[in-house]
Amino acid sequence: MVISKLESDILKLVKDDPSQKEVIISDNQKILVEAPAGFGKTFTMINMIKYWIATGKIKNYEKVLCLSFSVSAANRMRENIESSFKDSYSSSNLVHHVQATNFHGICRNILSKYGFLVGLKPNVDYQNVDSTNKDELKLLPLDERTFIHNEDSEISTASISQKKLYEQLSDYNAIIRNSFLPCNKLPYNAIITLTLELLLNNTQICSFYRKYYRVICIDEFQDTNILGLSLIHILSGENTKLVAFGDDMQQIYQFLGAIPSLIDKTSQNSSIQYVQLTKNYRFKNNKSMQALDSQLRFYKTNLTVTQNNKIPIDALHGTSISDESAQIISFINNHPDNKCAILFSGNSLTTKKLIEKLSEKITLFNALFKDDDKQVKHFHEKALETYLNMFKSHPISQSGVQKYINTVIKSITQDSVTDSLTELLKVFIHKSIIKYSSDIRSEVISTVLSSCSLRQNLVDINEKVTVSTIHGSKGLEWDYVILANFEYHEIPNYFEIRDIGLSNEDPRLIVNSDNSEYIRNLLNKFYVAFSRARKNFIVSYSDLHWEYSYGKPVCCKAHVSPIGYLPFIQIRNIASKN
């Protein structure tokens, strides 16, 4: 059999990694790939798609649909695929074969063509709203308000089955049509529920999309909620090839409805081929980081097993918050040619105090904001509104960037948060002009702005030091990552302490049948922070931290985070090296 040069090149690239090769050449219809951070997930995914095209498995009229939970992950997929295909495959063929978007993005695309069948009016610019917001719900009659609230709560807590979701779909969407759409409002969940109804009730349309999307490739599968999973099931026909990439250790979006232990549950399905990528490329030259990665994964599934091997974690230990700040600054100054992220569990008083001290000596790019903050949403809305007004007939080019940014700035109140967002907007617009052709540029910009996803451009910021929450750092990488305030009451926070049942007298993690899942969730958060680092991961903590007592901030004695007491971890002070 004669093989093409592209096919041959791909096989050469993976000849030393059997697990990657197994995924790429597999003929199975359904594959689940467990892909830990740094194990070559993106490389495998891209070359898998190239291989399908090279071997003729994707016909000219068929597409590969790459889906992800978040817009950020979807855009990273799109950028990585486009960049890679330019090296070995023409850009026109890429656009023809591959569509990368998130669950809401594919649903918007379907509704733009057939939304009139489920009550959407053509050419109406519906405002996307959060139906869990009390201000939105109070406009509804009490019975409708209660129904929507209960349904959304079950979705966000992953406590609703697919069967029950389908049973209540008609009633849910009827309220959307009667109470939201007449006000030109379209809730985020309804973007998917209306699409589900459309595909379920129109077999010809559903059949078309099942044939059109010959392959569905899902990234960050562990973050999928019941709406996304239902959409995947509906779009998957008998001949659809379905490949899901994910990592249970990186599931930290359960508060948004991510189905708990989804990868573990899916891997137990005998009709699905399960492959685990086995080579850690990110930490291949760092044995300590490799060992920590392995031990964390082992411990998560073996919480009660005693482990004797101690993995050192470098730590910056201060006697106070000021001293902790000085240790961090010294470390950063000793690594002048590297980018560093300082991550926090949350935006607590202790976080604010430490950042205040750090800001006195070094410049920080502040990304502690949440994507669903009103101020952040308002900025994105104004940026999108301004873009659509200025570039209705043509996409933005370099000559129009400064005028666009100036117009956006005039429409908002400037402060530290909007300053950061403005810088992210500048970087994003410049990158979009360089990376995306004129025919899709406006679509990409509109998608990112409408979904409040400017944060994804953090790694392109010129500032040497970025501060962010752990959740806000997901999917990003820096040379060095410092997990600051590595203390009891910070990581874990108050709610995690309550769920795990920790004691102030003994902050160690004591596993029992009631708290094991909560401990695993805490380990996931720690793992996400740790795996953002390319070169090294450091924790920092102080002997004192801030908290509220009787409504007033007070300085209190601090304990090292319970994660520091894990049986295989050795906290190693490196202050003397700085």
Coordinates of C-alpha atoms in Angstrom, one line a residue:
M1 CA 0.0 0.0 0.0
V2 CA 1.3 3.4 -1.0
I3 CA 1.2 6.0 1.7
S4 CA 1.4 9.8 1.3
K5 CA 4.3 11.9 2.6
L6 CA 2.1 13.5 5.2
E7 CA 1.0 10.2 6.5
S8 CA 4.6 9.0 6.6
D9 CA 5.8 12.2 8.4
I10 CA 3.1 11.8 11.1
L11 CA 4.0 8.2 11.8
K12 CA 7.7 9.1 12.1
L13 CA 6.8 11.8 14.6
V14 CA 5.1 9.4 17.0
K15 CA 7.3 6.3 16.5
D16 CA 8.7 6.7 20.0
D17 CA 5.4 7.2 21.7
P18 CA 3.2 4.1 21.4
S19 CA 0.3 5.7 23.2
Q20 CA 0.1 8.7 20.9
K21 CA 0.4 6.4 17.9
E22 CA -2.4 4.2 19.2
V23 CA -4.7 7.2 19.3
I24 CA -3.7 8.5 15.9
I25 CA -4.1 5.3 13.9
S26 CA -7.0 3.7 15.8
D27 CA -10.0 2.6 13.7
N28 CA -12.3 2.5 16.7
Q29 CA -15.5 4.6 16.4
K30 CA -15.3 5.8 20.0
I31 CA -12.1 6.6 21.8
L32 CA -11.5 8.2 25.3
V33 CA -8.0 9.6 25.7
E34 CA -6.7 10.4 29.2
A35 CA -4.3 13.2 28.6
P36 CA -2.6 14.7 31.7
A37 CA -1.0 18.2 31.4
G38 CA 2.2 18.1 29.5
F39 CA 1.7 14.7 27.9
G40 CA 1.3 15.9 24.4
K41 CA -2.5 16.1 24.1
T42 CA -2.5 19.0 21.6
F43 CA 0.2 17.4 19.5
T44 CA -1.7 14.1 19.4
M45 CA -5.0 15.7 18.6
I46 CA -3.6 17.8 15.7
N47 CA -1.7 14.9 14.2
M48 CA -4.7 12.6 14.6
I49 CA -6.8 15.0 12.4
K50 CA -3.9 15.3 9.9
Y51 CA -3.7 11.5 9.7
W52 CA -7.5 11.2 9.0
I53 CA -7.2 13.7 6.2
A54 CA -4.0 12.2 4.8
T55 CA -5.5 8.7 4.7
G56 CA -8.8 9.9 3.1
K57 CA -11.0 9.1 6.1
I58 CA -12.4 12.6 5.9
K59 CA -14.2 13.2 2.6
N60 CA -14.3 16.6 0.9
Y61 CA -17.9 17.3 2.1
E62 CA -17.3 16.2 5.7
K63 CA -15.9 18.1 8.7
V64 CA -14.1 17.5 11.9
L65 CA -15.9 19.2 14.7
C66 CA -13.6 20.1 17.6
L67 CA -15.6 21.0 20.7
S68 CA -14.7 22.2 24.1
F69 CA -16.6 23.5 27.2
S70 CA -15.0 26.9 27.2
V71 CA -14.4 29.5 24.4
S72 CA -10.8 29.8 25.6
A73 CA -10.1 26.1 25.1
A74 CA -11.9 26.2 21.8
N75 CA -9.8 29.1 20.5
R76 CA -6.6 27.5 21.7
M77 CA -7.6 24.5 19.6
R78 CA -8.3 26.6 16.6
E79 CA -5.0 28.5 16.9
N80 CA -2.9 25.4 17.4
I81 CA -4.6 23.5 14.6
E82 CA -4.3 26.4 12.2
S83 CA -0.6 27.1 13.1
S84 CA 0.3 23.4 12.6
F85 CA -1.6 22.9 9.4
K86 CA 0.1 25.9 7.8
D87 CA 3.4 23.9 8.1
S88 CA 2.2 20.9 6.2
Y89 CA -1.3 21.5 4.8
S90 CA -2.8 24.4 3.0
S91 CA -4.9 26.9 5.0
S92 CA -7.8 26.5 2.6
N93 CA -8.0 22.8 3.3
L94 CA -7.9 23.5 7.0
V95 CA -10.9 25.8 6.9
H96 CA -12.7 23.2 4.8
H97 CA -12.1 20.2 7.1
V98 CA -11.9 21.5 10.7
Q99 CA -14.3 23.6 12.7
A100 CA -13.2 24.4 16.3
T101 CA -15.7 26.0 18.7
N102 CA -17.3 25.5 22.1
F103 CA -20.7 23.9 22.8
H104 CA -22.5 27.3 22.8
G105 CA -20.7 28.2 19.5
I106 CA -21.9 25.2 17.6
C107 CA -25.4 25.7 18.9
R108 CA -25.4 29.4 17.9
N109 CA -24.3 28.3 14.4
I110 CA -27.2 25.8 14.2
L111 CA -29.7 28.3 15.6
S112 CA -28.6 31.0 13.1
K113 CA -29.9 28.7 10.3
Y114 CA -32.9 26.9 11.9
G115 CA -33.7 28.8 15.0
F116 CA -37.0 30.0 13.6
L117 CA -38.2 26.4 14.1
V118 CA -37.9 26.8 17.9
G119 CA -39.2 30.4 18.2
L120 CA -36.2 32.6 17.4
K121 CA -36.9 35.5 15.1
P122 CA -34.5 36.0 12.2
N123 CA -32.2 39.0 12.3
V124 CA -32.9 39.7 16.0
D125 CA -29.8 40.3 18.1
Y126 CA -30.7 38.5 21.3
Q127 CA -29.0 39.6 24.5
N128 CA -27.4 36.6 26.2
V129 CA -28.4 36.6 29.9
D130 CA -27.8 34.3 32.9
S131 CA -31.2 32.8 33.8
T132 CA -29.8 32.0 37.3
N133 CA -29.6 35.8 38.0
K134 CA -32.3 36.9 40.4
D135 CA -32.8 40.2 38.5
E136 CA -33.7 38.1 35.4
L137 CA -35.9 35.6 37.3
K138 CA -37.9 38.2 39.2
L139 CA -39.6 39.2 35.9
L140 CA -41.2 35.8 35.6
P141 CA -44.4 34.5 37.3
L142 CA -43.7 32.6 40.5
D143 CA -44.3 29.1 39.1
E144 CA -42.1 29.8 36.0
R145 CA -39.4 31.3 38.2
T146 CA -39.4 28.3 40.4
F147 CA -39.3 25.8 37.5
I148 CA -36.4 27.7 35.7
H149 CA -34.5 28.0 39.0
N150 CA -34.8 24.3 39.8
E151 CA -33.8 23.2 36.3
D152 CA -30.8 25.5 36.2
S153 CA -29.8 24.4 39.7
E154 CA -29.9 20.7 38.7
I155 CA -27.8 21.5 35.6
S156 CA -25.2 23.5 37.6
T157 CA -24.9 20.8 40.3
A158 CA -24.9 17.9 37.8
S159 CA -27.8 16.3 39.6
I160 CA -30.1 15.9 36.6
S161 CA -30.1 12.8 34.3
Q162 CA -30.2 13.0 30.6
K163 CA -33.6 11.3 30.7
K164 CA -35.1 13.9 33.1
L165 CA -33.5 16.7 31.1
Y166 CA -35.3 15.5 27.9
E167 CA -38.6 15.1 29.8
Q168 CA -38.5 18.7 31.0
L169 CA -37.0 20.2 27.8
S170 CA -40.4 21.2 26.3
D171 CA -41.6 23.0 29.5
Y172 CA -38.2 24.7 30.0
N173 CA -38.1 26.0 26.4
A174 CA -41.7 27.1 26.5
I175 CA -40.9 29.5 29.3
I176 CA -37.9 30.7 27.4
R177 CA -40.1 31.4 24.3
N178 CA -42.9 33.0 26.3
S179 CA -41.0 35.1 28.8
F180 CA -37.4 35.7 27.6
L181 CA -37.5 35.8 23.8
P182 CA -40.2 38.6 23.6
C183 CA -37.8 40.8 25.6
N184 CA -35.0 39.9 23.1
K185 CA -33.2 37.9 25.8
L186 CA -31.7 34.5 25.3
P187 CA -30.3 32.7 28.4
Y188 CA -27.0 30.8 28.0
N189 CA -28.5 27.4 28.9
A190 CA -31.3 28.0 26.5
I191 CA -28.8 28.4 23.6
I192 CA -28.2 24.6 24.1
T193 CA -31.7 23.5 25.2
L194 CA -33.3 25.1 22.2
T195 CA -30.7 23.4 19.9
L196 CA -31.4 20.0 21.6
E197 CA -35.2 20.5 21.0
L198 CA -34.5 21.5 17.4
L199 CA -32.4 18.4 16.6
L200 CA -34.7 16.0 18.5
N201 CA -37.8 17.2 16.7
N202 CA -36.4 17.6 13.2
T203 CA -34.8 14.3 12.2
Q204 CA -33.8 15.5 8.7
I205 CA -31.7 18.4 10.2
C206 CA -30.3 16.1 12.8
S207 CA -29.4 13.5 10.1
F208 CA -27.7 16.2 8.1
Y209 CA -25.4 17.3 10.9
R210 CA -24.5 13.7 11.8
K211 CA -23.3 13.1 8.3
Y212 CA -21.7 16.6 8.0
Y213 CA -19.6 16.2 11.1
R214 CA -18.0 12.9 10.3
V215 CA -15.7 13.2 13.4
I216 CA -16.4 14.9 16.7
C217 CA -13.2 15.6 18.7
I218 CA -13.8 16.9 22.3
D219 CA -11.2 18.7 24.3
E220 CA -11.3 19.2 28.1
F221 CA -13.9 16.4 28.3
Q222 CA -13.8 16.4 32.1
D223 CA -15.4 19.8 32.1
T224 CA -18.5 18.7 30.1
N225 CA -21.9 19.2 31.8
I226 CA -25.2 17.4 31.1
L227 CA -26.1 19.9 28.3
G228 CA -22.9 19.4 26.5
L229 CA -23.0 15.6 26.9
S230 CA -26.6 15.5 25.6
L231 CA -25.5 17.6 22.5
I232 CA -22.6 15.2 21.9
H233 CA -25.0 12.2 22.0
I234 CA -27.5 13.8 19.6
L235 CA -24.8 14.9 17.1
S236 CA -23.2 11.4 17.1
G237 CA -24.7 9.0 14.6
E238 CA -23.9 5.4 13.9
N239 CA -21.0 6.3 11.6
T240 CA -19.6 9.3 13.7
K241 CA -16.1 8.9 15.0
L242 CA -16.0 10.3 18.5
V243 CA -12.7 11.1 20.3
A244 CA -12.7 12.7 23.7
F245 CA -9.5 14.1 25.4
G246 CA -9.5 14.9 29.1
D247 CA -8.0 14.6 32.5
D248 CA -9.9 13.9 35.7
M249 CA -7.2 15.6 37.7
Q250 CA -8.0 18.9 36.0
Q251 CA -11.7 18.9 36.7
I252 CA -12.3 22.1 38.7
Y253 CA -15.5 23.3 37.1
Q254 CA -17.9 21.2 39.1
F255 CA -19.5 24.4 40.4
L256 CA -20.5 25.0 36.7
G257 CA -22.1 21.6 36.3
A258 CA -19.1 19.5 35.2
I259 CA -20.2 15.8 35.6
P260 CA -18.1 14.4 38.5
S261 CA -15.6 11.7 37.5
L262 CA -16.8 11.8 33.9
I263 CA -13.7 10.3 32.4
D264 CA -13.6 7.5 35.0
K265 CA -17.3 6.7 34.4
T266 CA -16.9 6.8 30.6
S267 CA -13.7 4.6 30.6
Q268 CA -15.8 1.8 32.1
N269 CA -17.9 1.6 28.9
S270 CA -16.7 -1.6 27.1
S271 CA -17.7 -0.1 23.7
I272 CA -15.2 2.8 24.1
Q273 CA -11.5 2.3 23.5
Y274 CA -9.6 3.8 26.5
V275 CA -6.1 5.1 25.9
Q276 CA -3.9 6.9 28.4
L277 CA -1.0 9.0 27.2
T278 CA 2.1 7.9 29.0
K279 CA 5.0 10.3 28.3
N280 CA 5.4 13.5 30.3
Y281 CA 7.1 15.9 27.9
R282 CA 6.7 19.1 30.0
F283 CA 8.7 17.7 32.9
K284 CA 11.0 15.3 31.0
N285 CA 14.0 17.2 32.4
N286 CA 12.6 17.7 35.8
K287 CA 12.5 14.5 37.8
S288 CA 11.1 16.1 40.9
M289 CA 8.1 17.6 39.0
Q290 CA 7.6 14.3 37.2
A291 CA 7.5 12.5 40.5
L292 CA 5.1 14.9 42.1
D293 CA 2.8 14.5 39.1
S294 CA 2.8 10.8 39.4
Q295 CA 2.3 10.8 43.2
L296 CA -0.6 13.2 43.1
R297 CA -2.3 11.0 40.5
F298 CA -1.6 7.8 42.5
Y299 CA -2.8 9.4 45.8
K300 CA -6.0 10.7 44.3
T301 CA -7.2 7.1 43.6
N302 CA -5.5 5.6 46.7
L303 CA -6.2 8.1 49.5
T304 CA -5.6 5.7 52.3
V305 CA -2.4 4.0 51.0
T306 CA 0.7 4.9 52.9
Q307 CA 3.5 6.3 50.8
N308 CA 7.1 6.5 52.0
N309 CA 8.7 8.4 49.1
K310 CA 9.0 12.1 49.8
I311 CA 8.8 14.5 46.9
P312 CA 10.3 17.9 47.7
I313 CA 8.3 21.0 46.9
D314 CA 10.3 24.3 46.9
A315 CA 8.8 26.8 49.3
L316 CA 9.3 30.5 50.1
H317 CA 8.5 30.9 53.8
G318 CA 8.0 34.3 55.4
T319 CA 7.5 35.2 59.1
S320 CA 4.8 37.6 57.9
I321 CA 3.0 38.7 54.8
S322 CA 5.6 41.4 54.2
D323 CA 8.4 38.8 54.6
E324 CA 6.6 36.4 52.2
S325 CA 6.3 39.2 49.7
A326 CA 10.1 39.9 50.0
Q327 CA 10.8 36.2 49.4
I328 CA 8.7 36.2 46.3
I329 CA 10.2 39.4 44.9
S330 CA 13.7 38.0 45.5
F331 CA 12.9 34.8 43.7
I332 CA 11.4 36.7 40.7
N333 CA 14.4 39.1 40.5
N334 CA 16.7 36.1 40.4
H335 CA 14.9 34.8 37.3
P336 CA 14.8 37.9 35.2
D337 CA 14.4 36.1 31.8
N338 CA 11.4 34.1 32.7
K339 CA 7.7 34.7 33.0
C340 CA 6.1 34.0 36.3
A341 CA 2.5 33.6 37.6
I342 CA 1.6 34.1 41.2
L343 CA -1.6 32.1 41.8
F344 CA -4.1 32.4 44.6
S345 CA -6.9 30.2 45.7
G346 CA -9.2 33.2 45.9
N347 CA -9.4 36.9 46.2
S348 CA -9.3 37.0 50.0
L349 CA -8.1 39.7 52.4
T350 CA -4.8 37.9 52.7
T351 CA -4.5 37.9 48.9
K352 CA -5.1 41.6 48.8
K353 CA -2.6 42.3 51.5
L354 CA 0.1 40.3 49.8
I355 CA -0.5 41.9 46.4
E356 CA -0.4 45.3 48.0
K357 CA 3.1 44.5 49.4
L358 CA 4.3 43.0 46.1
S359 CA 3.0 46.0 44.1
E360 CA 5.3 48.3 46.1
K361 CA 8.4 46.7 44.5
I362 CA 7.4 45.0 41.2
T363 CA 5.0 45.5 38.4
L364 CA 2.1 43.0 38.4
F365 CA -0.4 42.2 35.7
N366 CA -3.6 41.8 37.7
A367 CA -5.9 39.0 36.4
L368 CA -7.6 38.2 39.6
F369 CA -11.0 39.3 38.2
K370 CA -13.7 36.7 37.5
D371 CA -15.1 36.4 34.0
D372 CA -18.7 36.7 35.4
D373 CA -18.1 39.9 37.4
K374 CA -20.5 42.6 36.3
Q375 CA -17.6 45.0 35.5
V376 CA -15.9 42.3 33.4
K377 CA -19.1 41.5 31.5
H378 CA -19.8 45.2 31.0
F379 CA -16.4 45.7 29.4
H380 CA -16.8 42.8 27.0
E381 CA -20.3 44.1 26.1
K382 CA -19.0 47.6 25.3
A383 CA -16.0 46.2 23.4
L384 CA -18.3 44.0 21.3
E385 CA -20.9 46.7 20.8
T386 CA -18.1 49.1 19.6
Y387 CA -16.6 46.5 17.3
L388 CA -20.0 45.8 15.6
N389 CA -20.7 49.5 15.2
M390 CA -17.3 50.3 13.7
F391 CA -16.7 47.2 11.6
K392 CA -20.1 46.2 10.2
S393 CA -18.9 46.0 6.6
H394 CA -15.3 44.9 7.0
P395 CA -13.1 43.3 9.6
I396 CA -10.6 45.3 11.7
S397 CA -7.1 45.9 10.3
Q398 CA -4.0 47.3 12.0
S399 CA -4.8 50.8 10.9
G400 CA -8.0 50.8 12.9
V401 CA -6.8 49.3 16.1
Q402 CA -5.9 52.4 18.1
K403 CA -9.1 54.2 17.1
Y404 CA -11.1 51.2 18.2
I405 CA -9.3 50.9 21.6
N406 CA -9.7 54.6 22.2
T407 CA -13.5 54.4 21.5
V408 CA -13.9 51.5 23.9
I409 CA -12.0 53.3 26.6
K410 CA -14.3 56.3 26.3
S411 CA -17.3 54.2 27.0
I412 CA -16.1 52.7 30.3
T413 CA -14.8 53.8 33.7
Q414 CA -11.1 53.1 33.9
D415 CA -9.6 51.3 37.0
S416 CA -7.2 48.5 37.6
V417 CA -9.6 45.8 36.3
T418 CA -10.5 47.7 33.1
D419 CA -6.8 48.6 32.6
S420 CA -6.0 44.9 32.6
L421 CA -8.9 44.1 30.3
T422 CA -7.9 47.0 27.9
E423 CA -4.4 45.5 27.6
L424 CA -5.9 42.1 27.0
L425 CA -8.2 43.5 24.3
K426 CA -5.2 45.2 22.6
V427 CA -3.2 42.0 22.5
F428 CA -6.2 40.0 21.3
I429 CA -7.1 42.3 18.5
H430 CA -3.5 42.5 17.2
K431 CA -3.1 38.7 17.4
S432 CA -6.5 38.2 15.6
I433 CA -5.4 40.4 12.7
I434 CA -2.1 38.4 12.4
K435 CA -3.6 35.0 12.9
Y436 CA -7.0 35.0 11.3
S437 CA -7.9 35.7 7.7
S438 CA -10.4 38.5 6.9
D439 CA -13.3 36.1 6.3
I440 CA -13.3 34.6 9.8
R441 CA -11.6 37.4 11.8
S442 CA -14.8 39.2 12.9
E443 CA -16.4 35.9 13.8
V444 CA -13.5 35.0 16.1
I445 CA -13.5 38.5 17.8
S446 CA -17.3 38.5 18.3
T447 CA -17.2 35.0 19.8
V448 CA -14.5 35.8 22.3
L449 CA -16.1 39.2 23.3
S450 CA -19.6 37.8 23.6
S451 CA -18.4 35.0 25.9
C452 CA -16.2 37.2 28.1
S453 CA -13.1 35.3 27.2
L454 CA -10.3 37.9 26.9
R455 CA -8.5 36.2 29.8
Q456 CA -7.3 33.5 27.3
N457 CA -4.7 36.1 26.1
L458 CA -2.9 36.3 29.4
V459 CA 0.2 34.4 28.1
D460 CA 0.6 37.0 25.4
I461 CA 0.9 39.9 27.8
N462 CA 4.4 41.5 28.0
E463 CA 4.4 41.9 31.7
K464 CA 6.8 39.5 33.4
V465 CA 4.6 38.7 36.4
T466 CA 0.9 37.8 36.3
V467 CA -1.4 37.4 39.3
S468 CA -4.4 35.2 38.9
T469 CA -6.7 32.8 40.7
I470 CA -6.1 29.1 40.1
H471 CA -9.4 28.8 38.2
G472 CA -8.4 31.7 36.0
S473 CA -5.1 30.1 35.2
K474 CA -6.5 26.9 33.8
G475 CA -5.2 26.0 30.3
L476 CA -2.3 28.6 30.5
E477 CA 1.4 28.1 31.2
W478 CA 4.3 30.1 32.6
D479 CA 7.9 29.3 33.2
Y480 CA 7.5 29.5 37.0
V481 CA 4.4 29.3 39.1
I482 CA 4.2 30.4 42.7
L483 CA 1.1 29.2 44.6
A484 CA 0.9 32.0 47.2
N485 CA -0.7 31.9 50.6
F486 CA -0.2 28.2 50.8
E487 CA -2.0 28.2 54.1
Y488 CA -5.0 26.8 56.0
H489 CA -8.1 29.0 55.3
E490 CA -6.7 29.9 51.9
I491 CA -6.2 26.5 50.3
P492 CA -8.5 25.0 51.4
N493 CA -10.8 27.9 51.8
Y494 CA -13.7 28.1 54.4
F495 CA -16.1 26.1 52.3
E496 CA -13.6 23.4 51.5
I497 CA -12.6 23.2 55.2
R498 CA -16.3 22.7 56.1
D499 CA -16.8 20.0 53.4
I500 CA -13.7 18.1 54.3
G501 CA -14.3 18.4 58.0
L502 CA -10.9 19.7 59.0
S503 CA -10.0 20.8 62.5
N504 CA -8.2 24.0 63.5
E505 CA -6.2 21.9 66.0
D506 CA -5.1 19.3 63.4
P507 CA -5.1 20.6 59.8
R508 CA -4.0 17.3 58.2
L509 CA -6.2 15.6 55.7
I510 CA -7.9 12.6 57.5
V511 CA -9.7 10.6 54.9
N512 CA -13.1 9.0 55.6
S513 CA -16.1 7.9 53.5
D514 CA -17.8 11.3 53.8
N515 CA -15.0 13.5 52.7
S516 CA -13.0 11.5 50.1
E517 CA -14.6 13.2 47.1
Y518 CA -14.1 16.7 48.6
I519 CA -10.4 15.8 49.2
R520 CA -10.1 14.8 45.6
N521 CA -11.6 18.1 44.5
L522 CA -9.0 19.9 46.6
L523 CA -6.2 17.9 45.0
N524 CA -7.6 18.7 41.6
K525 CA -7.3 22.4 42.3
F526 CA -3.7 22.0 43.6
Y527 CA -2.8 19.9 40.5
V528 CA -4.1 22.5 38.1
A529 CA -1.9 25.1 39.9
F530 CA 1.1 22.9 39.8
S531 CA 0.7 21.8 36.2
R532 CA 0.7 25.4 34.9
A533 CA 4.5 25.5 35.4
R534 CA 7.0 24.6 32.7
K535 CA 10.2 24.8 34.7
N536 CA 9.3 24.8 38.4
F537 CA 6.5 25.1 40.9
I538 CA 6.9 26.8 44.2
V539 CA 4.6 27.5 47.1
S540 CA 4.8 30.5 49.4
Y541 CA 3.4 31.0 52.9
S542 CA 3.8 33.1 56.0
D543 CA 3.4 32.5 59.7
L544 CA 0.6 35.0 59.9
H545 CA -2.4 35.6 57.7
W546 CA -5.4 38.0 57.6
E547 CA -9.0 37.1 58.3
Y548 CA -12.2 38.7 59.6
S549 CA -13.2 38.6 63.3
Y550 CA -16.4 40.3 64.4
G551 CA -16.5 42.1 61.0
K552 CA -12.9 43.5 61.3
P553 CA -9.8 42.3 59.7
V554 CA -7.3 40.8 62.1
C555 CA -3.9 39.2 61.7
C556 CA -3.9 35.5 62.9
K557 CA -1.5 32.7 63.3
A558 CA -1.3 30.6 60.1
H559 CA -0.9 26.9 59.5
V560 CA 0.7 25.4 56.3
S561 CA -2.0 24.2 53.9
P562 CA -3.2 20.6 54.7
I563 CA -1.8 19.6 51.3
G564 CA 1.6 20.3 52.7
Y565 CA 1.0 17.4 55.2
L566 CA 0.4 14.8 52.5
P567 CA 2.5 11.7 53.2
F568 CA 4.6 12.0 50.1
I569 CA 5.3 15.8 50.2
Q570 CA 8.3 17.5 51.8
I571 CA 8.1 21.3 52.0
R572 CA 11.7 22.5 51.3
N573 CA 12.5 26.1 52.2
I574 CA 14.6 27.7 49.4
A575 CA 14.7 31.3 50.8
S576 CA 18.4 30.8 51.5
K577 CA 19.0 30.3 47.7
N578 CA 17.5 33.6 46.7

